[in-house]
Coordinates of C-alpha atoms in Angstrom, one line a residue:
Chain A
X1 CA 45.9 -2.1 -32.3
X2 CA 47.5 -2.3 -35.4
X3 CA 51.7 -2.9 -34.8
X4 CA 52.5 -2.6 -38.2
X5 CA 50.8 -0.9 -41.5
X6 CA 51.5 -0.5 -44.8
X7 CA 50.0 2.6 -46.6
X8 CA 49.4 2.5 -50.0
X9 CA 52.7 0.8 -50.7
X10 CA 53.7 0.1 -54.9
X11 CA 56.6 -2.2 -55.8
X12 CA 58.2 -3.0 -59.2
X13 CA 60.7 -5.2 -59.4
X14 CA 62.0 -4.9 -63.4
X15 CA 58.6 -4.5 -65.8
X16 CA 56.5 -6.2 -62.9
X17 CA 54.4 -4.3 -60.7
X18 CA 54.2 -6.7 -58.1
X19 CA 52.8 -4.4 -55.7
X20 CA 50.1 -1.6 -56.4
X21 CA 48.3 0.6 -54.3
X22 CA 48.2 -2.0 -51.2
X23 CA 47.4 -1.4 -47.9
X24 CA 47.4 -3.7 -44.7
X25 CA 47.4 -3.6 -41.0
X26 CA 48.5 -6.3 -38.8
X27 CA 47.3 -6.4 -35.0
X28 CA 49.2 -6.9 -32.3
X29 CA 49.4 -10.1 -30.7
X30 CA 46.9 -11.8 -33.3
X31 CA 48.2 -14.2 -36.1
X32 CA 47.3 -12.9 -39.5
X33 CA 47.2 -15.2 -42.4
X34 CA 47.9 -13.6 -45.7
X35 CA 46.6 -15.5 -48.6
X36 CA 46.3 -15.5 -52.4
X37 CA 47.8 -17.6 -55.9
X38 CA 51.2 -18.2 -57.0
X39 CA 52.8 -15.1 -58.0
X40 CA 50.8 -12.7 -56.4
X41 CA 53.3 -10.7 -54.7
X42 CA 53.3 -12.6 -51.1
X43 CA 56.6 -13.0 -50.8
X44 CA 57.5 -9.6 -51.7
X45 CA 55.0 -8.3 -49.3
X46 CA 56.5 -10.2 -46.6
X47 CA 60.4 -8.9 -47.6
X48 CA 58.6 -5.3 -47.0
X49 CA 57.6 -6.0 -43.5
X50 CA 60.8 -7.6 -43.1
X51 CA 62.3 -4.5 -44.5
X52 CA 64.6 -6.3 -46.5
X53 CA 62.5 -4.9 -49.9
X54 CA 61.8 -1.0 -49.7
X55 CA 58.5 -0.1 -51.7
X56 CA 59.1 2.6 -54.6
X57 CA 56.3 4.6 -52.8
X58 CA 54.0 4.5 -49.8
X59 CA 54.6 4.1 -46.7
X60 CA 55.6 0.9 -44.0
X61 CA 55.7 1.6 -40.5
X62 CA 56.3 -0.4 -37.3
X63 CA 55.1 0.7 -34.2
X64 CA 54.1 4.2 -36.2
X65 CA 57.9 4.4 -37.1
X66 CA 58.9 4.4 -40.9
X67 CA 60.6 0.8 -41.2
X68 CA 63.3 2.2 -43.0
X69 CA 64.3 4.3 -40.2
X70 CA 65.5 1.2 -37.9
X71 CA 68.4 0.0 -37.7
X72 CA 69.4 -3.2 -38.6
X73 CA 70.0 -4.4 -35.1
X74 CA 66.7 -2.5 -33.8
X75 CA 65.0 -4.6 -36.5
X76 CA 66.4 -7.7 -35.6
X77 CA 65.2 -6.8 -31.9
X78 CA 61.8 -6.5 -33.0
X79 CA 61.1 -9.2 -35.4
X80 CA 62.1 -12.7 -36.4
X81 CA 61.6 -13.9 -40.4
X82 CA 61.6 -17.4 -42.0
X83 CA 61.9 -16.8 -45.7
X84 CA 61.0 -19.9 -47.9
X85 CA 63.9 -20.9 -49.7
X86 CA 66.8 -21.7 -47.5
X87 CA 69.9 -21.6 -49.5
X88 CA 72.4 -24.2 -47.5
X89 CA 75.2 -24.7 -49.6
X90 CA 77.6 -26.1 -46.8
X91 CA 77.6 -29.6 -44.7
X92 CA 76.9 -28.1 -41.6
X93 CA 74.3 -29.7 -39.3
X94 CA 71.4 -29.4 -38.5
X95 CA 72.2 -27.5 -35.3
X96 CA 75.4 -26.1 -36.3
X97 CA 72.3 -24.2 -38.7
X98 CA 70.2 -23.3 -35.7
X99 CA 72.9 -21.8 -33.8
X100 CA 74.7 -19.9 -36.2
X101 CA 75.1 -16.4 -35.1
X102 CA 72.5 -16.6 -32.0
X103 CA 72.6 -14.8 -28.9
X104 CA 72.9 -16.6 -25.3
X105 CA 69.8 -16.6 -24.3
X106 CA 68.7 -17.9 -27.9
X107 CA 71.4 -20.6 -27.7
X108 CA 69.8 -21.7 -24.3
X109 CA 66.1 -22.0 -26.2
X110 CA 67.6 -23.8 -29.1
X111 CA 67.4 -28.1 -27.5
X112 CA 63.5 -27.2 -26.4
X113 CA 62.7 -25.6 -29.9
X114 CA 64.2 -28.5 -31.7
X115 CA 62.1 -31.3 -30.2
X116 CA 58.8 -29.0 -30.7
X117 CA 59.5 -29.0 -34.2
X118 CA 60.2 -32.9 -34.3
X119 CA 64.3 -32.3 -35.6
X120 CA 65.8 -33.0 -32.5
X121 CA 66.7 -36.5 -34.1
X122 CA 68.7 -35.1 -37.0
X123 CA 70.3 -32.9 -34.7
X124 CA 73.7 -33.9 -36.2
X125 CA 72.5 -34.3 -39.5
X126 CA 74.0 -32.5 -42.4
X127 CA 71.4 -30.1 -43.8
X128 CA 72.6 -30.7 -47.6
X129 CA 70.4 -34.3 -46.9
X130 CA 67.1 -32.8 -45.8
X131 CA 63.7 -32.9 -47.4
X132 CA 62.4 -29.8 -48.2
X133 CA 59.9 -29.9 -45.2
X134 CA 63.1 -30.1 -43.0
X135 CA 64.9 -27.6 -44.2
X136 CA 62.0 -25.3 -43.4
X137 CA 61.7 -26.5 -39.7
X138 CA 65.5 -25.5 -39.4
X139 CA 64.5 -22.3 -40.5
X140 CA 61.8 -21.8 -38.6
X141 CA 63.5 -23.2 -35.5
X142 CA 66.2 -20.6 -36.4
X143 CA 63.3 -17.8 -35.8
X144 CA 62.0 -19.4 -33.0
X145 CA 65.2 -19.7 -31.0
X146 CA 64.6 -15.6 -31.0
X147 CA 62.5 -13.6 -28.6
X148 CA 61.0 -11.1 -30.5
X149 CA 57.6 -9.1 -30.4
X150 CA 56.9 -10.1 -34.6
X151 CA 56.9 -13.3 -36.1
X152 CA 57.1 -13.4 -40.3
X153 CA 56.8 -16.6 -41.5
X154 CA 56.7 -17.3 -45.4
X155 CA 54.5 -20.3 -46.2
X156 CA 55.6 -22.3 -43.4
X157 CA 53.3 -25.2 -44.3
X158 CA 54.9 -25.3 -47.7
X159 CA 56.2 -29.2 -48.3
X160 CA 55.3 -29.7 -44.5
X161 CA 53.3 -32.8 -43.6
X162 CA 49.9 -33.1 -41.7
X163 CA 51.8 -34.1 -38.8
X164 CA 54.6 -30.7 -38.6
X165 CA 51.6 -28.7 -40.2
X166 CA 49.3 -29.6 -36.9
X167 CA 52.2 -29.1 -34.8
X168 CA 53.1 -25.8 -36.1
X169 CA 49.2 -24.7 -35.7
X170 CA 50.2 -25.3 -32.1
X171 CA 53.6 -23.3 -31.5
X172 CA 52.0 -20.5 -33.5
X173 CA 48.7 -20.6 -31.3
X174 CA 51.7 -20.7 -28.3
X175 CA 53.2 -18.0 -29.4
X176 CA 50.2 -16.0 -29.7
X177 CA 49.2 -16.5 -26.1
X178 CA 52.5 -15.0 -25.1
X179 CA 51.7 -11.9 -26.8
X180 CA 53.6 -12.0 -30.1
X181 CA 52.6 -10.8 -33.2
X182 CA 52.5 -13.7 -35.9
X183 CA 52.1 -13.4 -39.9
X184 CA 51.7 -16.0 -42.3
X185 CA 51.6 -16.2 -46.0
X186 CA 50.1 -19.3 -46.9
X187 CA 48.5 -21.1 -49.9
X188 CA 44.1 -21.3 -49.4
X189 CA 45.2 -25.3 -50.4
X190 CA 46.8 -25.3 -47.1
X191 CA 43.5 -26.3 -45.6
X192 CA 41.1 -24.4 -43.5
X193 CA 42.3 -21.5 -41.6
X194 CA 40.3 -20.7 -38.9
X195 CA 42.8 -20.8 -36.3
X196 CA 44.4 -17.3 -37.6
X197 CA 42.7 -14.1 -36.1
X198 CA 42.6 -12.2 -39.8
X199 CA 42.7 -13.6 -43.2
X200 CA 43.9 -10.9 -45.5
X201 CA 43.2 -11.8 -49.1
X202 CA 46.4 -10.7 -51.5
X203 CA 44.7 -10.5 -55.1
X204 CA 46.8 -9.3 -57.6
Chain B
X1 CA 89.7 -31.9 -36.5
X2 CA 92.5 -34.4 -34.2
X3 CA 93.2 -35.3 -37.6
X4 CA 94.2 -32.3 -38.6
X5 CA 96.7 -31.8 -35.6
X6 CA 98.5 -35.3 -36.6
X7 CA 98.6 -33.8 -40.3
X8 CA 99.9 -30.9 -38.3
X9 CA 102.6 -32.7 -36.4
X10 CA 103.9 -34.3 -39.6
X11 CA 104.9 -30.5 -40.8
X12 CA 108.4 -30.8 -38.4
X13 CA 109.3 -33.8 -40.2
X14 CA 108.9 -32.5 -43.6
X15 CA 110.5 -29.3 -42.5
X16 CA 114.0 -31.9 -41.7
X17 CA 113.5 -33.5 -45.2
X18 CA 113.2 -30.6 -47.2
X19 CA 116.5 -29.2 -45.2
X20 CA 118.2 -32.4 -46.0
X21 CA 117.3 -32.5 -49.6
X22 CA 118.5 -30.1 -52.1
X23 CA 120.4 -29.6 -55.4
X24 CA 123.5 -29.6 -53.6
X25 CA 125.0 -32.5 -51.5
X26 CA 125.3 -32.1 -48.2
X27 CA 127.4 -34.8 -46.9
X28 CA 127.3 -34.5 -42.7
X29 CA 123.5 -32.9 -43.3
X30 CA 121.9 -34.2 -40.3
X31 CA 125.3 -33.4 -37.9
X32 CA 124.3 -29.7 -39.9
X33 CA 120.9 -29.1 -39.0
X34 CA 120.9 -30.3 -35.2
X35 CA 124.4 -28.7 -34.7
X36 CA 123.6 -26.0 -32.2
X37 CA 126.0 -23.6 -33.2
X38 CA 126.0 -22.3 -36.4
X39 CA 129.5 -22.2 -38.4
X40 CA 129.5 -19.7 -41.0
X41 CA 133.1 -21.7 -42.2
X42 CA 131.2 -24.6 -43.3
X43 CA 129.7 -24.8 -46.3
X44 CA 126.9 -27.5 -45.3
X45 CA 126.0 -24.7 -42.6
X46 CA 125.9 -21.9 -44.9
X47 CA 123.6 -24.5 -48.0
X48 CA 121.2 -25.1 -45.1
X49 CA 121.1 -22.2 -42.8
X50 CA 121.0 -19.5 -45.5
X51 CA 119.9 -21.0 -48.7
X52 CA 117.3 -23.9 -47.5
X53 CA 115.9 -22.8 -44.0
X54 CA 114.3 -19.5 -45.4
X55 CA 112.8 -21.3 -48.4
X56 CA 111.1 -24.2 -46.2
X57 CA 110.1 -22.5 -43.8
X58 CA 108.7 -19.4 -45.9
X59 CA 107.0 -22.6 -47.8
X60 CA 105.0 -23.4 -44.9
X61 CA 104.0 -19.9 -44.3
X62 CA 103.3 -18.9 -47.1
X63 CA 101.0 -22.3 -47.6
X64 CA 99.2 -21.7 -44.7
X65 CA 98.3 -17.9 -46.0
X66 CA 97.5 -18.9 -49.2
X67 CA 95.0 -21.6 -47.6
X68 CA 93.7 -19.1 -45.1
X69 CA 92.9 -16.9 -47.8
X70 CA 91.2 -19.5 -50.0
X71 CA 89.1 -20.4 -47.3
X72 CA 88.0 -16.7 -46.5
X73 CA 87.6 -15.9 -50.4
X74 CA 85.4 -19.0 -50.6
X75 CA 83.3 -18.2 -47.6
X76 CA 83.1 -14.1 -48.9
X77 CA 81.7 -15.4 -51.9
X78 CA 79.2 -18.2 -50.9
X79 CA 81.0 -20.2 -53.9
X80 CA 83.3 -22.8 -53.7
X81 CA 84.8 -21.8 -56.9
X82 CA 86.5 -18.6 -55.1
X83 CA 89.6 -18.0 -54.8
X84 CA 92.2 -14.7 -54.4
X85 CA 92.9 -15.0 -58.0
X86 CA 89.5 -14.9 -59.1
X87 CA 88.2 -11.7 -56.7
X88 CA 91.3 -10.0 -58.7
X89 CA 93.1 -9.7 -55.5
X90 CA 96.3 -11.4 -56.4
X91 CA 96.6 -9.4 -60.0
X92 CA 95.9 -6.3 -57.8
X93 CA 98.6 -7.4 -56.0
X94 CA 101.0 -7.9 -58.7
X95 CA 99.7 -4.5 -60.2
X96 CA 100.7 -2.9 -57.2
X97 CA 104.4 -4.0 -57.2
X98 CA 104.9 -3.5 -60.5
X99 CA 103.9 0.4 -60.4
X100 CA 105.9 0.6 -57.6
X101 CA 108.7 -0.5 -59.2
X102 CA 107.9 1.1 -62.5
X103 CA 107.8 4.7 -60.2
X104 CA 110.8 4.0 -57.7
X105 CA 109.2 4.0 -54.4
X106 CA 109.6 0.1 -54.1
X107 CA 112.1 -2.0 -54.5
X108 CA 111.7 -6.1 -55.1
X109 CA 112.0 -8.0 -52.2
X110 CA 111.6 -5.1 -49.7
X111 CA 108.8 -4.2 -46.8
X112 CA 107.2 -1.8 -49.3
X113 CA 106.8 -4.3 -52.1
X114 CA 104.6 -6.0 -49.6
X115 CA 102.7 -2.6 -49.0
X116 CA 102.4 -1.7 -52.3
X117 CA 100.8 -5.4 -53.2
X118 CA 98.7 -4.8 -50.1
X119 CA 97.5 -1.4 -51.6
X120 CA 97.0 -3.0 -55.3
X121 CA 95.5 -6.0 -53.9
X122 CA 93.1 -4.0 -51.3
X123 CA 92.3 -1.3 -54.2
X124 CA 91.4 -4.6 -56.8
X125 CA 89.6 -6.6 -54.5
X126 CA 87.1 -3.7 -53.0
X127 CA 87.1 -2.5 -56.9
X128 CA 85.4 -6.2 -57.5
X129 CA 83.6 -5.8 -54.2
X130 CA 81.8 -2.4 -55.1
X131 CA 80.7 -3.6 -58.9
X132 CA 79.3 -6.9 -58.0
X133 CA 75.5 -6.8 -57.0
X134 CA 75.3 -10.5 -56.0
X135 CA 77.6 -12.8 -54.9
X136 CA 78.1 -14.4 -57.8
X137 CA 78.6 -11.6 -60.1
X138 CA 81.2 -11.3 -57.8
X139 CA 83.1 -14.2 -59.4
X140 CA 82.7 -12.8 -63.3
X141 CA 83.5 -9.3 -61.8
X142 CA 86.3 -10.4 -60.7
X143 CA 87.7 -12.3 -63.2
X144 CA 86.9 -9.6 -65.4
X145 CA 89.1 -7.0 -62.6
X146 CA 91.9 -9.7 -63.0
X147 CA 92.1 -10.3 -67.0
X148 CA 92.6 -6.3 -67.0
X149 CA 95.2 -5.9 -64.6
X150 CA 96.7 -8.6 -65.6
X151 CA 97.2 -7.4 -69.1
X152 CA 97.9 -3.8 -67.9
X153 CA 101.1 -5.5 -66.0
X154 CA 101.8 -7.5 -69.2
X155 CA 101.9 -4.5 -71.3
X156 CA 104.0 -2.3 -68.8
X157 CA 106.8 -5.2 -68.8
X158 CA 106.8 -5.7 -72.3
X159 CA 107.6 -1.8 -73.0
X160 CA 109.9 -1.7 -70.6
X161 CA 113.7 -2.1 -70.7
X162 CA 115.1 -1.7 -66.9
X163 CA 116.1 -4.9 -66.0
X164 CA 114.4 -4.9 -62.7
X165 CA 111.0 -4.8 -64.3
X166 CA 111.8 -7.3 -66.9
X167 CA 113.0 -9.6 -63.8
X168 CA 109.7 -9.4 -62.9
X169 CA 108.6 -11.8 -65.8
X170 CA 109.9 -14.2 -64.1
X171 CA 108.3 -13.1 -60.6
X172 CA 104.8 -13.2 -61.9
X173 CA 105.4 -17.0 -62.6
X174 CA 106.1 -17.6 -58.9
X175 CA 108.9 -19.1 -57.0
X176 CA 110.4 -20.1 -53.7
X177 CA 113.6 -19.1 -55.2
X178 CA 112.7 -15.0 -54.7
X179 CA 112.6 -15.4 -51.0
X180 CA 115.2 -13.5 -48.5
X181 CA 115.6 -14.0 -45.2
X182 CA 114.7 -10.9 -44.7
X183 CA 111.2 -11.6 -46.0
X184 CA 110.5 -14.4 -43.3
X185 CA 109.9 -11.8 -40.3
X186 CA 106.9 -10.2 -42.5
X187 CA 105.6 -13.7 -43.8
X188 CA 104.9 -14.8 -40.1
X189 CA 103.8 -11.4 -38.7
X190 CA 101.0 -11.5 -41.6
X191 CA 100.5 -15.4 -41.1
X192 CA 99.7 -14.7 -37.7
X193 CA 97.8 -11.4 -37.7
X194 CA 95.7 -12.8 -40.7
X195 CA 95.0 -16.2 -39.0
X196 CA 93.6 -14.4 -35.7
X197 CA 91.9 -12.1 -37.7
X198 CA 90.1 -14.7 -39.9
X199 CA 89.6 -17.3 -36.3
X200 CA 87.9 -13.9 -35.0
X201 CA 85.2 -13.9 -38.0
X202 CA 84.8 -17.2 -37.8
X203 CA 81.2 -17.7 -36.5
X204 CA 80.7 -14.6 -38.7
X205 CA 81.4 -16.1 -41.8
X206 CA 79.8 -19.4 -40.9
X207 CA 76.3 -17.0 -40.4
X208 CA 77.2 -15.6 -43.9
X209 CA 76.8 -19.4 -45.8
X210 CA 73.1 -18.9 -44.6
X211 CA 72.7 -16.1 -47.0
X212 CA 72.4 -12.1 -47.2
X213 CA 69.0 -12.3 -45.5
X214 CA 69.6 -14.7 -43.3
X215 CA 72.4 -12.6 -41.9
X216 CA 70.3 -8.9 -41.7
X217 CA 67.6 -11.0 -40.2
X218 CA 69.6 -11.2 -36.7
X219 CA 71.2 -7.8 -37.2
X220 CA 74.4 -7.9 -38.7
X221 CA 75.4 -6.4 -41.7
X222 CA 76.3 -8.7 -44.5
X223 CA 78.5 -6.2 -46.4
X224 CA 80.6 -6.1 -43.6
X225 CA 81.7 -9.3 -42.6
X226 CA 82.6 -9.7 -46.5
X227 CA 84.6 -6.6 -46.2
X228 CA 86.8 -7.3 -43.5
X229 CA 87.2 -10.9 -44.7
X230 CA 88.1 -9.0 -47.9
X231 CA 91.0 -6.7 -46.5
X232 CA 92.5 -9.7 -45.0
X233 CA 92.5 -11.8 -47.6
X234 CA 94.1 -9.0 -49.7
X235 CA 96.7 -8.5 -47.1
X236 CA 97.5 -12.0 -47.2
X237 CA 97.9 -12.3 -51.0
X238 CA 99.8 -9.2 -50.6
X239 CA 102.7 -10.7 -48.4
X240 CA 102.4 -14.0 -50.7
X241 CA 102.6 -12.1 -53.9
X242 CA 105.3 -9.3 -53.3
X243 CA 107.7 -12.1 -52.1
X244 CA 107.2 -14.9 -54.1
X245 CA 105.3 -14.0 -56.9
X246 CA 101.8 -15.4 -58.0
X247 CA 101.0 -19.4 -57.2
X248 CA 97.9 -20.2 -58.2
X249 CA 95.6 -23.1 -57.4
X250 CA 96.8 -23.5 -53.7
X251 CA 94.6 -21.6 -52.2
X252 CA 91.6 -22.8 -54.4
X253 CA 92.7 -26.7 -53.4
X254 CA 93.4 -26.2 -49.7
X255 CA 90.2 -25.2 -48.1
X256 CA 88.3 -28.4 -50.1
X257 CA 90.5 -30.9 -49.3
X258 CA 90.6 -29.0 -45.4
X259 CA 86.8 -29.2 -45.7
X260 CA 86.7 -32.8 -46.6
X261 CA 89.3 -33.5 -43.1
X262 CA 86.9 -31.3 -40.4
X263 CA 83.8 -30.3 -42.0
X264 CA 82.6 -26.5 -43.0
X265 CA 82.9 -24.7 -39.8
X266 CA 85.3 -21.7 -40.0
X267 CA 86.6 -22.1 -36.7
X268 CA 87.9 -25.6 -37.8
X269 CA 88.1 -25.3 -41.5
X270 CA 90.5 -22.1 -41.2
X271 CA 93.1 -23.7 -39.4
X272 CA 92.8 -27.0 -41.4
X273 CA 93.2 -25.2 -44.8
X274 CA 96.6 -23.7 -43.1
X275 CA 98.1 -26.8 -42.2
X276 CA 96.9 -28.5 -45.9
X277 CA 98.1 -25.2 -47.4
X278 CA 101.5 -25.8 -45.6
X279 CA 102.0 -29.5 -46.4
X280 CA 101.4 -29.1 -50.2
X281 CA 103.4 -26.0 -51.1
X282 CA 106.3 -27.3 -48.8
X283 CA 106.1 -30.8 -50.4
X284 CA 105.6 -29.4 -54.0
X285 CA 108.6 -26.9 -53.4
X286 CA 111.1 -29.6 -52.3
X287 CA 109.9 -31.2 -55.3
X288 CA 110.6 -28.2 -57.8
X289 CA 113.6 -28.3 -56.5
X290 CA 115.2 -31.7 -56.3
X291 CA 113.6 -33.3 -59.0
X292 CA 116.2 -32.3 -61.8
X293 CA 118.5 -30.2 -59.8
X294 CA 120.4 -27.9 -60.5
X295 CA 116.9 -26.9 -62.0
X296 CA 114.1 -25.1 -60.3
X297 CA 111.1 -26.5 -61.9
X298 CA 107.7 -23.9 -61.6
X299 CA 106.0 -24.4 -58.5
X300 CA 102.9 -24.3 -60.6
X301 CA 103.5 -27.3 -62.1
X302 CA 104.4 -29.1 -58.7
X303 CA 101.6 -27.7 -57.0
X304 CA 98.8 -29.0 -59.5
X305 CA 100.6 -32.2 -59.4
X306 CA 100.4 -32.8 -55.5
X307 CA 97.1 -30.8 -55.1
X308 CA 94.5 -31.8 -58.0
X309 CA 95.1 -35.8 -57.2
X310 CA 94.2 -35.3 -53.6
X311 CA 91.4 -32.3 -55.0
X312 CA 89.7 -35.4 -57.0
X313 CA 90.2 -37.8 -54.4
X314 CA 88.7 -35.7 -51.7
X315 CA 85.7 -35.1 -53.8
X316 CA 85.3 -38.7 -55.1
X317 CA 85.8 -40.2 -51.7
X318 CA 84.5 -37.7 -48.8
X319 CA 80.7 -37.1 -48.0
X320 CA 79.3 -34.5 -49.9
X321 CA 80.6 -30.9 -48.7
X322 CA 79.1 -28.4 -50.3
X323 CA 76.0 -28.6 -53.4

């Protein structure tokens, strides 16, 4: 069963049409990979099913509801997003990050997902000092935290080692046994795969 | 953040030292200030009662407004370049008073100067608010709101001859001077509203550093948070503004060298960038006016003096703070 579709969705964003005519469905508890070159519109597709970008025309829906008809906080109920570029400006640390804003039962989640993702040692760290790789896990342990049906995860392997790369394979596998919903953009150099339950090609 | 409750605990002391010093000499001006009774025969009683207690203490007021407000334009914003006079919010509030003035419903000095800054402060700063699409254009938006406001309230004084408005030449410099007594009771009614306020939106505007995303993605609404940190940082420039006049670089200076003492979190930072905000204008003020008395020097000048050294230091010495 698909949980969320887009229908023939266009996008421009000043003279580009990043977006034309595209349509996708992503099934419920699967992991879908979405895949395709630099500047191919990935990102923006995955700010539509954020529903933080609104396509000029066509439609998105999330469990057959028009996206743009959710709230924010029913949004935020339903789905948790890791964008690519993390803009930390400040000297907070690393879990200072991870628990900004975050709800109790999130807060209570947050010393298990840090060691999973193998930052539990720069805890205290300032995030202005991590690698780009780092950064990401913060992110992405930000998301995690969450408990929500939809995972949307903007190339996650970006700057990641083979050693957080194999051990995010394995949360995202994890999270798919308990039923979530995950999506993916990734790179085909990230290396093979087979792991995801759909590949979705993004030509432009 | 223990250090900034021993920077804290030095404000008393300061507070006895700025009574005790002063164009005038006092000659029995410790017997004076820890007198109980107050004797309104005795001239050291009336120089320290009535002429230096509601200066110092509206000093450390209004330094620890003018800090608060630094630190919330500067979170707002996402940019450590922010400041009220930047977002237009202190030439709103100057605008304010001075069509007040110029139409008769507000006199200088008086509760509705402060409402009428509040209004032209409020009206500027959500002015910048609504024509900015990002956060930075917020900072050239702003500028832009300022440098037009600012000359609108140039030309207005220049054209007029009532001597209230031309007094207010003088205002728009800034001074500890302009205070009242009567001022003091709305200085620490804002000071405390706007410091719970901001604690409140603390964790709020710690959320906000992450970014606009970041922020939507759990479920609040960015906008929103920047708005209420807005109205409260106009508020605050309001009560500075309409009773002192416009002092600029304090509240730019306060929350970095605060930021270099506790860190970034808003919680921390917001109380820090009060006590720093405290310390400097009540050490520059005592300055401005004992260093060639009978003269008041500009508290401008003072300020830059105590606050840029300790600005450069800060950022030389400390662990990087923001990129």
């Amino acid at each position: 069963m698909a949980i969320m579709t887009c229908d023939s969705i266009s996008l421009q964003r000043g003279s580009t049409r990043v977006l034309s005519d595209f349509s996708l469905e992503i099934e419920e508890k699967a992991i879908t990979a979405i895949v395709g070159a630099n500047g191919c519109g990935k990102s923006t597709l995955i700010s539509v099913l954020a529903g933080d970008l609104t396509p000029d025309s066509g439609s998105v829906k999330l469990l057959d509801r028009d996206l743009e008809q959710f709230s924010l906080s029913e949004l935020a109920a339903m789905r948790s997003v890791v964008l690519q570029h993390q803009n930390f400006w400040l000297a907070y640390s690393v879990q200072e990050v991870i628990e900004m804003g975050q709800d109790g039962p999130s807060l209570a989640r947050v010393d298990q997902v840090m060691s999973e993702l193998g930052i539990a040692e720069i805890a205290g760290q300032s995030v202005l000092t991590l690698s780009g790789g780092q950064g990401q896990r913060v992110a992405i342990a930000r998301a995690l935290v969450r408990d929500t049906p939809i995972y949307l995860f903007d190339e996650p392997f970006a700057s990641q080692d083979r050693e957080s790369r194999k051990a995010l394979i394995e949360i995202f596998r994890g999270l798919r046994e308990q039923g979530k919903t995950i999506v993916i953009i990734a790179h085909l150099a990230d290396g093979d795969l087979e792991w995801c339950d759909h590949i979705i090609e993004k030509l432009s | 953040m223990k250090k900034i409750y021993v920077l804290a605990s030095a404000i008393p002391l300061l507070l006895l030292i700025a009574l005790a010093i002063g164009a005038t000499e006092v000659n029995h001006v410790w017997s004076a200030i820890f007198a109980f009774e107050f004797n309104s025969e005795s001239l050291d009683d009336q120089i320290i009662w009535q002429i230096r207690a509601p200066r110092v203490i509206a000093a450390i007021l209004i330094g620890a407004i003018l800090g608060i407000a630094g630190s919330l334009s500067q979170a707002a914003t996402n940019n450590p370049l922010a400041d009220p006079a930047l977002l237009g919010t202190t030439a709103g509030a100057a605008a304010g008073v001075v069509i007040g003035v110029a139409t008769n419903l507000v006199s200088l000095g008086s509760f509705t100067a402060v409402i009428a800054a509040a209004i032209g402060a409020m009206a500027a700063t959500l002015f910048t608010f609504w024509l900015a699409r990002s956060a930075l254009q917020l900072i050239i938006m702003g500028i832009s709101v300022s440098a037009i406001l600012t000359a609108l309230v140039g030309i207005a004084i220049s054209l007029t001859d009532r001597s209230d408005l031309r007094s207010i030449t003088f205002w728009s410099l800034g001074s500890l001077a302009l205070i009242a007594s009567s001022d003091l009771l709305i200085l620490i009614a804002v000071a405390v509203i706007v410091l719970l306020v901001a604690l409140k939106l603390s964790p709020q505007l710690d959320l906000l550093s992450l970014g606009d995303n970041a922020v939507r993605h759990i479920g609040r609404d960015p906008q929103r948070i920047r708005l209420i940190a807005f109205l409260t940082l106009s508020v605050a420039v309001a009560a500075s503004v309409s009773t002192v006049g416009t002092i600029a670089f304090l509240a730019l200076a306060a929350p970095h060298i605060a930021r270099f003492i506790v860190g970034p979190r808003h919680r921390n930072l917001l109380i820090a960038s009060a006590v720093i905000g405290s310390i400097i204008l009540l050490l520059a003020d005592t300055a401005a006016r004992s260093i060639a008395p009978p003269q008041d020097l500009p508290i401008g000048i003072l300020i830059a003096l105590c606050a840029a050294p300790l600005l450069i230091l800060a950022l030389k010495k400390g662990a990087m703070q923001w990129r």
